[in-house]
Amino acid sequence: MSQHKRSEHRLGNELKQSAEKIKKSAENQLHKIQGEGHTKRSPREVQARRRKAWFIVGTIFAVLLLTIIFFSILFSMYINRTMKNKVEVDLAAYDLSLATEMYAKDSDTGEYKLYQTLYDGENRILLTSDQIPQSLRDAAVAIEDKRFYKHKGVDWKGTARAVLSTITGSGVQGGSTITQQLIKNITGNDETTVKRKVTEIYRALQLEKQYDKDVILDTYLNTVYFGESCYGAQTASRMYFGKDAQDLSVAECASLIAITNNPSRYDPLISDWTLENNRSRQLLVLENMYKQGMIKEKADYEAACNEEVVFTNGYNCLGQQVEGYVAPTVEEETGEKVTKANNSYFTDQVIEDVARKFVEIYDLQDSKPDSEGKVISAYERAVGMVYSGGYKIYTTQNLAYQKIAEEEFETTEYQEQTDSYDQPLQIAMTVMDPYTGDVVAMVGGTGVKTADRAWNWATEVRPCGSAAKPVSTYAPALDNGTITAAAIIDDYPIDLNGSAWPRNVTRVYSGLTSMREAVVQSLNTCAVRTNLMYGTYNSYKFMTEKLGFTTLTETDSQQVGNMALGGFENGVTTLEMAAAYSAFVNDGIYTTPRTYSRVEDSKGNVIIDNNTESHVAMKKTTAYLMRSILQDVVRRGSGGGAYFSGMSIGGKTGTTDDARDRYFAGFTPYYCAAAWSGYKSNEVVYSDTNPCSAMFKRVMSRIHEGLEDPGFHSCDGLVNVTVCADSGLLATEACAADFRGSRVKTVQVAADTAPTQSCTMHKMVSYCKDGKHIATASCPASSVMQVAVLDYARDTIFDIKVPDDAYRLQVLSEGDCPVHGGAAQKPNEKPTKDPEKKPEDEPEEEPEDEDVFSVRGERSLFTR
Ligand SMILES: [Zn+2]
Ligand SMILES: [Zn+2]
C-alpha cells in the first residue's frame, strides 16, 4: 500500500507541476494585457485595442486549444504505442497469472475438464471459489473498493478525487480498485511513474473485459499479501487463526482483510501496537460491511464486533492473553494432506514439457545478469510464462489412472527396503497408451509428494539393465534377420581380459539355448552374443533412430555391455522406455510420447498443437514375436511379479550389474508401462523380488479392473517351421535321432527370414551305450548303437562345463571308451539320410577346429 501511495504521490507531483506551469503562463498573459490598459486612449483607439485584445485572447485560446488537441493526440499516440507493447508482453503475462488452466479428459464422459489452475507464487495455497467465505469477499470490497461491483476496473471518481487531492495537497485518498491492486500483485510492477499508473489503468480495463468480477475478486484474495510471508487467504488464515479460510467467522474475515492495507502496521502478531491497529481497522471493516448492507442485521454486526477473535499466538483481539490456548493445527483438524504439493508428478512434467516448447517457439534467451549478476535461464523464464500466462493446457492424463498410481505410490507398504541412509526405496513409473503416445499416468517417486516441480525419477535417466535387451538387441536382430525366432544361441561366456564374461544372474551357463529361453531367463551371454552379431553400433542406431531414445551416449554405441545389458553410461527414462515398448504393442509402430496435446492462449488461440509423430520401427512380425516372447517372461520367467489374472501381459525385468537399479517394462493390450526403482543415494537394492514388477502389478491391475482381455492379435507373415532344437535350423532325420530323443520342434517364425538351411550340427555316430562314449574298435557290437550327437566345437574357457557337453561329439570322442577301451571311431561323414535335401545343397562344412556355431545357416557364424 505504501508503494501505491508513493506512486500516487509522485503522479500528483507531476500533475501539480504541470498545473502550476499553466497557471503561471496564464498569469503572465493577464499581466501583459492589464499592463497595456493603463494609458488613456481615444474611443477608436480603445475599440481597436479592444479588438486587438480580443484577438490576442482569442489567439491564446486557439493556441491553448490546439495545444490541448495536439497533446491529446500525442498522448493517445503514446498510449497506443506503449500500451500495444504492453498488450503483447504484459497483458499475456497477467492474463495467465490469473489462471493457467490444466485440463484432462474425464474418464467417464470423455470430455475435457479443468482439474487444476496454476498460479505464480510461493507460499500460496489456492482456494477454489466455493472455499472462499462470502464474508471475506464482502470485507475486502467494503474496505478496499466499495464500488467494485459497479466500476469497470477503474474507479474514475476515486481516481479523480485522488488526483485532485494530490494537486491541492489535501492528502491522497484511495483511488486504486481491487482490480488495479490485483494487477499490481500479479505483475509485481511497483514502479512509481505516471507511465506505470496509466499502464495499470489500461490493464485493469482490459482485465475486466475478459473476466468476471467473481474471478477477479477470488484471484485477488488468492494472491494478496497478508504479511508473515503469506500470500493468499488460505495461508494467511492458517497463519493467523490456525484454520482453513472457509471456516472463518465474519469477525475473523474482517480482521484478516484489515491486514492487507499495510501488513507492517496491521499484522496482529507483530506487537501490541499492531494488534491494536488491527482491532481498530477490523472494526472499521465491520462498520463498512454493515453500512454497505453486507451485514444486514444490527445484532449480527454487534455480535461480530464483540466476538473474541483469538490469534494463533494466544492473544485475543483486545490484546489479552487467552488462558491455556493451544493453537490448532490444520492438518489434524481436517485430516487433509496440507503439506502435499499442488502439482502431481504428471502436472510437473506437463509444465516442463510446455516450458521447453516455449523456449523453442518463442526463441527465449537467458536474461541479462541483474545488478547481482543473477541470470534467469530461458527455461526458467518459460516456466514463469507457463505459470502466469493464462494458458489452457490440455493434458493427456487419465485422471482416474493418475489417482490410482499416486495412491499406490503414496503407501509405504512396499517400502520395507531402506538403505544405510534410512531413505525409502524410490520407484517411478510412466504409463502410456501405446496406440496414441499419450502418457496417461506418471509418478516420479514414492511417498507423499511434498513439493512442486520436484525431482522426478520417472523422467530421470537411469540404467535399465536387462529391460533394454528386447529393444536394444532382440527386436532389431529379429527384424533384420540376424536371428530368427527359432535361433539357438550359446549360453556360454567369452574370455574378456582373462575372465569369463558376462555373468548370468543365476551364475550358471546352460550352453545351446533358444532365443526365446534366452529372453525368458534373461541370459546375459545370449544378449551379448546376439548384440555382437547384430552390431553394437547398429543396436545404438536402432534405439536412437527407431525407438526414440535420446540419452544414449557415444560410449554406449561402442560398448556391447552397455547396449546388450542396458548398463548405459547415463541411462534411459521410464517415459522413453514405455514409448519404446509401446511399439511392440502397436504392431511395430513407434509414436513419440506426449503429456499434453494442445496449448491455447487466454483468447482461445491454439499456440501449440502437440501432434505426435509415428513411424514404423520394426516389422509387424517382429512386434508380434516380441509380444509373444515377452508374455512368456511374465508367465514363467523373471517377470512373474508383474502377473495379474484376467489380462494378457508381457514385459521384461532389469537389474543393473551392481543391483543399484531395478527395472520393469511391460504392457497389456491396453497400456504400456515402465518402472524404475533404486535409492536416491544409489545404494544397492537388496530385494528378492523386483519392486518394479510388483508396482506394475499394483497399478496396472487396478487400471485394468473391468476391462476385458482381448489378447494380443496375430498378424500375417508368420509361418511354422520344423527346426532342430540345437541348431535352430531346419530339422533333419539326424535331429530326430539324437540319443536324448527327437530334437525336432515346431516354432513360429517370420516367413521372410525363416531358416532355409538344414541342421548340420547333428551327426550320426556309432555310440557305445555302456561307456557313454563314441564307440571304439574294442566296443562289442551289442553295446554299439547308431545315434546322432552334436558336432559343435565350443571353445571351452576356464574349464566351464555346460549340460550339452554330454552330447557333444568333441567331448564324447575324447580318449578311450571308459568301459571297453580303444580309440574312438571317426564319426560318419554325413548324416545317414537327409530326406529334405539333395546332397549338392549341403552347405560347406565349417572347419571343426574353429570356435564357431551356426546361428542361422548361411549367415552370422559367431566367433568370439
Ligand atoms: Zn539338429
Ligand atoms: Zn564302449
mmCIF file of N, CA and C in Angstrom, residues 395-469:
data_model
loop_
_atom_site.group_PDB
_atom_site.id
_atom_site.type_symbol
_atom_site.label_atom_id
_atom_site.label_comp_id
_atom_site.label_asym_id
_atom_site.label_seq_id
_atom_site.Cartn_x
_atom_site.Cartn_y
_atom_site.Cartn_z
ATOM 1 N N THR A 395 -3.966 -31.717 -21.163
ATOM 2 C CA THR A 395 -3.029 -32.805 -20.882
ATOM 3 C C THR A 395 -3.594 -34.134 -21.377
ATOM 4 N N THR A 396 -2.736 -35.116 -21.432
ATOM 5 C CA THR A 396 -3.160 -36.431 -21.929
ATOM 6 C C THR A 396 -3.476 -37.402 -20.800
ATOM 7 N N GLN A 397 -3.357 -36.922 -19.570
ATOM 8 C CA GLN A 397 -3.504 -37.877 -18.472
ATOM 9 C C GLN A 397 -4.933 -38.362 -18.306
ATOM 10 N N ASN A 398 -5.019 -39.545 -17.760
ATOM 11 C CA ASN A 398 -6.297 -40.088 -17.334
ATOM 12 C C ASN A 398 -6.352 -39.868 -15.823
ATOM 13 N N LEU A 399 -7.227 -38.959 -15.409
ATOM 14 C CA LEU A 399 -7.238 -38.551 -14.002
ATOM 15 C C LEU A 399 -7.435 -39.730 -13.056
ATOM 16 N N ALA A 400 -8.282 -40.679 -13.483
ATOM 17 C CA ALA A 400 -8.546 -41.832 -12.623
ATOM 18 C C ALA A 400 -7.286 -42.689 -12.484
ATOM 19 N N TYR A 401 -6.583 -42.872 -13.575
ATOM 20 C CA TYR A 401 -5.370 -43.698 -13.541
ATOM 21 C C TYR A 401 -4.260 -42.997 -12.756
ATOM 22 N N GLN A 402 -4.161 -41.689 -12.962
ATOM 23 C CA GLN A 402 -3.148 -40.926 -12.231
ATOM 24 C C GLN A 402 -3.400 -41.058 -10.730
ATOM 25 N N LYS A 403 -4.675 -41.011 -10.365
ATOM 26 C CA LYS A 403 -5.038 -41.110 -8.951
ATOM 27 C C LYS A 403 -4.661 -42.491 -8.404
ATOM 28 N N ILE A 404 -4.970 -43.517 -9.193
ATOM 29 C CA ILE A 404 -4.614 -44.880 -8.780
ATOM 30 C C ILE A 404 -3.106 -44.980 -8.564
ATOM 31 N N ALA A 405 -2.350 -44.472 -9.536
ATOM 32 C CA ALA A 405 -0.891 -44.569 -9.443
ATOM 33 C C ALA A 405 -0.396 -43.833 -8.203
ATOM 34 N N GLU A 406 -0.937 -42.634 -7.982
ATOM 35 C CA GLU A 406 -0.499 -41.858 -6.819
ATOM 36 C C GLU A 406 -0.818 -42.590 -5.518
ATOM 37 N N GLU A 407 -2.005 -43.166 -5.460
ATOM 38 C CA GLU A 407 -2.384 -43.904 -4.247
ATOM 39 C C GLU A 407 -1.415 -45.050 -3.975
ATOM 40 N N GLU A 408 -1.079 -45.777 -5.022
ATOM 41 C CA GLU A 408 -0.185 -46.926 -4.846
ATOM 42 C C GLU A 408 1.225 -46.487 -4.444
ATOM 43 N N PHE A 409 1.637 -45.357 -4.976
ATOM 44 C CA PHE A 409 2.991 -44.887 -4.673
ATOM 45 C C PHE A 409 3.077 -44.203 -3.314
ATOM 46 N N GLU A 410 1.945 -43.716 -2.844
ATOM 47 C CA GLU A 410 1.979 -42.991 -1.575
ATOM 48 C C GLU A 410 2.021 -43.919 -0.367
ATOM 49 N N THR A 411 1.519 -45.131 -0.542
ATOM 50 C CA THR A 411 1.533 -46.041 0.607
ATOM 51 C C THR A 411 2.975 -46.438 0.901
ATOM 52 N N THR A 412 3.211 -46.878 2.098
ATOM 53 C CA THR A 412 4.575 -47.269 2.456
ATOM 54 C C THR A 412 4.681 -48.766 2.656
ATOM 55 N N GLU A 413 3.629 -49.486 2.271
ATOM 56 C CA GLU A 413 3.609 -50.929 2.497
ATOM 57 C C GLU A 413 4.791 -51.655 1.872
ATOM 58 N N TYR A 414 5.186 -51.200 0.698
ATOM 59 C CA TYR A 414 6.217 -51.919 -0.030
ATOM 60 C C TYR A 414 7.610 -51.381 0.274
ATOM 61 N N GLN A 415 7.665 -50.402 1.165
ATOM 62 C CA GLN A 415 8.956 -49.751 1.370
ATOM 63 C C GLN A 415 9.755 -50.372 2.499
ATOM 64 N N GLU A 416 9.687 -51.686 2.604
ATOM 65 C CA GLU A 416 10.455 -52.340 3.664
ATOM 66 C C GLU A 416 11.952 -52.168 3.431
ATOM 67 N N GLN A 417 12.303 -51.884 2.192
ATOM 68 C CA GLN A 417 13.711 -51.720 1.863
ATOM 69 C C GLN A 417 14.162 -50.285 2.113
ATOM 70 N N THR A 418 15.090 -50.129 3.024
ATOM 71 C CA THR A 418 15.690 -48.813 3.185
ATOM 72 C C THR A 418 17.193 -48.979 3.181
ATOM 73 N N ASP A 419 17.867 -47.956 2.732
ATOM 74 C CA ASP A 419 19.310 -48.099 2.621
ATOM 75 C C ASP A 419 19.986 -47.601 3.890
ATOM 76 N N SER A 420 21.287 -47.501 3.821
ATOM 77 C CA SER A 420 22.032 -47.138 5.025
ATOM 78 C C SER A 420 21.759 -45.708 5.459
ATOM 79 N N TYR A 421 21.155 -44.923 4.593
ATOM 80 C CA TYR A 421 20.807 -43.557 4.985
ATOM 81 C C TYR A 421 19.345 -43.459 5.408
ATOM 82 N N ASP A 422 18.722 -44.608 5.617
ATOM 83 C CA ASP A 422 17.316 -44.655 6.022
ATOM 84 C C ASP A 422 16.382 -43.986 5.033
ATOM 85 N N GLN A 423 16.769 -44.030 3.794
ATOM 86 C CA GLN A 423 15.891 -43.442 2.798
ATOM 87 C C GLN A 423 14.914 -44.490 2.300
ATOM 88 N N PRO A 424 13.723 -44.071 1.961
ATOM 89 C CA PRO A 424 12.794 -45.045 1.398
ATOM 90 C C PRO A 424 13.243 -45.452 -0.002
ATOM 91 N N LEU A 425 12.878 -46.649 -0.365
ATOM 92 C CA LEU A 425 13.150 -47.106 -1.719
ATOM 93 C C LEU A 425 12.311 -46.273 -2.681
ATOM 94 N N GLN A 426 12.934 -45.767 -3.705
ATOM 95 C CA GLN A 426 12.208 -44.971 -4.689
ATOM 96 C C GLN A 426 11.746 -45.848 -5.851
ATOM 97 N N ILE A 427 10.548 -45.568 -6.322
ATOM 98 C CA ILE A 427 10.058 -46.209 -7.536
ATOM 99 C C ILE A 427 9.431 -45.111 -8.383
ATOM 100 N N ALA A 428 9.560 -45.226 -9.668
ATOM 101 C CA ALA A 428 8.919 -44.252 -10.561
ATOM 102 C C ALA A 428 8.321 -45.001 -11.733
ATOM 103 N N MET A 429 7.245 -44.455 -12.268
ATOM 104 C CA MET A 429 6.562 -45.182 -13.341
ATOM 105 C C MET A 429 5.892 -44.241 -14.337
ATOM 106 N N THR A 430 5.943 -44.631 -15.590
ATOM 107 C CA THR A 430 5.194 -43.922 -16.627
ATOM 108 C C THR A 430 4.247 -44.925 -17.288
ATOM 109 N N VAL A 431 2.987 -44.553 -17.386
ATOM 110 C CA VAL A 431 2.007 -45.410 -18.056
ATOM 111 C C VAL A 431 1.516 -44.683 -19.300
ATOM 112 N N MET A 432 1.547 -45.354 -20.422
ATOM 113 C CA MET A 432 1.057 -44.676 -21.630
ATOM 114 C C MET A 432 0.170 -45.548 -22.509
ATOM 115 N N ASP A 433 -0.547 -44.863 -23.364
ATOM 116 C CA ASP A 433 -1.389 -45.526 -24.347
ATOM 117 C C ASP A 433 -0.498 -45.841 -25.546
ATOM 118 N N PRO A 434 -0.276 -47.132 -25.820
ATOM 119 C CA PRO A 434 0.709 -47.473 -26.850
ATOM 120 C C PRO A 434 0.261 -47.110 -28.266
ATOM 121 N N TYR A 435 -1.020 -46.844 -28.424
ATOM 122 C CA TYR A 435 -1.534 -46.568 -29.772
ATOM 123 C C TYR A 435 -1.486 -45.084 -30.118
ATOM 124 N N THR A 436 -1.542 -44.229 -29.092
ATOM 125 C CA THR A 436 -1.588 -42.784 -29.358
ATOM 126 C C THR A 436 -0.340 -42.043 -28.894
ATOM 127 N N GLY A 437 0.460 -42.677 -28.036
ATOM 128 C CA GLY A 437 1.617 -41.979 -27.462
ATOM 129 C C GLY A 437 1.237 -41.120 -26.273
ATOM 130 N N ASP A 438 -0.035 -41.120 -25.920
ATOM 131 C CA ASP A 438 -0.478 -40.311 -24.783
ATOM 132 C C ASP A 438 -0.043 -40.933 -23.460
ATOM 133 N N VAL A 439 0.701 -40.166 -22.689
ATOM 134 C CA VAL A 439 1.042 -40.605 -21.342
ATOM 135 C C VAL A 439 -0.226 -40.435 -20.501
ATOM 136 N N VAL A 440 -0.652 -41.492 -19.822
ATOM 137 C CA VAL A 440 -1.913 -41.403 -19.070
ATOM 138 C C VAL A 440 -1.687 -41.269 -17.570
ATOM 139 N N ALA A 441 -0.512 -41.695 -17.107
ATOM 140 C CA ALA A 441 -0.207 -41.534 -15.683
ATOM 141 C C ALA A 441 1.303 -41.508 -15.507
ATOM 142 N N MET A 442 1.749 -40.757 -14.526
ATOM 143 C CA MET A 442 3.184 -40.707 -14.241
ATOM 144 C C MET A 442 3.395 -40.381 -12.772
ATOM 145 N N VAL A 443 4.222 -41.186 -12.138
ATOM 146 C CA VAL A 443 4.607 -40.883 -10.757
ATOM 147 C C VAL A 443 6.124 -40.970 -10.682
ATOM 148 N N GLY A 444 6.716 -39.942 -10.067
ATOM 149 C CA GLY A 444 8.174 -39.831 -10.103
ATOM 150 C C GLY A 444 8.875 -40.163 -8.808
ATOM 151 N N GLY A 445 8.160 -40.774 -7.853
ATOM 152 C CA GLY A 445 8.818 -41.126 -6.597
ATOM 153 C C GLY A 445 7.811 -41.703 -5.632
ATOM 154 N N THR A 446 8.314 -42.312 -4.565
ATOM 155 C CA THR A 446 7.409 -42.934 -3.606
ATOM 156 C C THR A 446 7.096 -41.977 -2.453
ATOM 157 N N GLY A 447 6.060 -42.306 -1.713
ATOM 158 C CA GLY A 447 5.648 -41.468 -0.596
ATOM 159 C C GLY A 447 4.820 -40.284 -1.072
ATOM 160 N N VAL A 448 4.391 -39.462 -0.100
ATOM 161 C CA VAL A 448 3.571 -38.302 -0.438
ATOM 162 C C VAL A 448 4.456 -37.237 -1.065
ATOM 163 N N LYS A 449 4.005 -36.715 -2.187
ATOM 164 C CA LYS A 449 4.772 -35.668 -2.876
ATOM 165 C C LYS A 449 4.608 -34.361 -2.101
ATOM 166 N N THR A 450 5.708 -33.741 -1.740
ATOM 167 C CA THR A 450 5.617 -32.578 -0.863
ATOM 168 C C THR A 450 5.991 -31.270 -1.534
ATOM 169 N N ALA A 451 6.466 -31.324 -2.757
ATOM 170 C CA ALA A 451 6.873 -30.066 -3.391
ATOM 171 C C ALA A 451 6.483 -30.046 -4.852
ATOM 172 N N ASP A 452 6.305 -28.841 -5.357
ATOM 173 C CA ASP A 452 6.020 -28.693 -6.776
ATOM 174 C C ASP A 452 7.320 -28.668 -7.564
ATOM 175 N N ARG A 453 7.234 -29.091 -8.778
ATOM 176 C CA ARG A 453 8.397 -29.191 -9.653
ATOM 177 C C ARG A 453 9.535 -29.902 -8.934
ATOM 178 N N ALA A 454 9.166 -31.004 -8.316
ATOM 179 C CA ALA A 454 10.121 -31.770 -7.523
ATOM 180 C C ALA A 454 10.884 -32.740 -8.422
ATOM 181 N N TRP A 455 11.904 -33.336 -7.837
ATOM 182 C CA TRP A 455 12.689 -34.360 -8.525
ATOM 183 C C TRP A 455 11.766 -35.448 -9.033
ATOM 184 N N ASN A 456 11.909 -35.775 -10.291
ATOM 185 C CA ASN A 456 11.011 -36.748 -10.895
ATOM 186 C C ASN A 456 11.822 -37.909 -11.468
ATOM 187 N N TRP A 457 11.806 -39.033 -10.757
ATOM 188 C CA TRP A 457 12.587 -40.180 -11.208
ATOM 189 C C TRP A 457 12.047 -40.764 -12.503
ATOM 190 N N ALA A 458 10.800 -40.505 -12.794
ATOM 191 C CA ALA A 458 10.197 -41.096 -13.998
ATOM 192 C C ALA A 458 10.856 -40.573 -15.263
ATOM 193 N N THR A 459 11.353 -39.343 -15.194
ATOM 194 C CA THR A 459 11.986 -38.775 -16.385
ATOM 195 C C THR A 459 13.473 -38.529 -16.152
ATOM 196 N N GLU A 460 13.972 -39.159 -15.114
ATOM 197 C CA GLU A 460 15.404 -39.062 -14.832
ATOM 198 C C GLU A 460 16.100 -40.239 -15.519
ATOM 199 N N VAL A 461 17.282 -40.008 -16.083
ATOM 200 C CA VAL A 461 17.962 -41.117 -16.759
ATOM 201 C C VAL A 461 18.609 -42.041 -15.727
ATOM 202 N N ARG A 462 18.303 -43.318 -15.858
ATOM 203 C CA ARG A 462 18.916 -44.351 -15.018
ATOM 204 C C ARG A 462 19.187 -45.570 -15.910
ATOM 205 N N PRO A 463 20.219 -46.342 -15.577
ATOM 206 C CA PRO A 463 20.442 -47.582 -16.332
ATOM 207 C C PRO A 463 19.257 -48.522 -16.111
ATOM 208 N N CYS A 464 18.934 -49.299 -17.135
ATOM 209 C CA CYS A 464 17.727 -50.122 -17.020
ATOM 210 C C CYS A 464 18.043 -51.607 -17.021
ATOM 211 N N GLY A 465 19.320 -51.972 -17.104
ATOM 212 C CA GLY A 465 19.667 -53.388 -17.078
ATOM 213 C C GLY A 465 18.997 -54.157 -18.204
ATOM 214 N N SER A 466 18.618 -55.387 -17.896
ATOM 215 C CA SER A 466 18.116 -56.299 -18.934
ATOM 216 C C SER A 466 16.826 -55.849 -19.605
ATOM 217 N N ALA A 467 16.140 -54.890 -19.020
ATOM 218 C CA ALA A 467 14.925 -54.401 -19.675
ATOM 219 C C ALA A 467 15.261 -53.802 -21.029
ATOM 220 N N ALA A 468 16.565 -53.520 -21.251
ATOM 221 C CA ALA A 468 16.987 -52.978 -22.545
ATOM 222 C C ALA A 468 17.048 -54.051 -23.623
ATOM 223 N N LYS A 469 17.278 -55.309 -23.203
ATOM 224 C CA LYS A 469 17.559 -56.358 -24.193
ATOM 225 C C LYS A 469 16.539 -56.443 -25.335
#
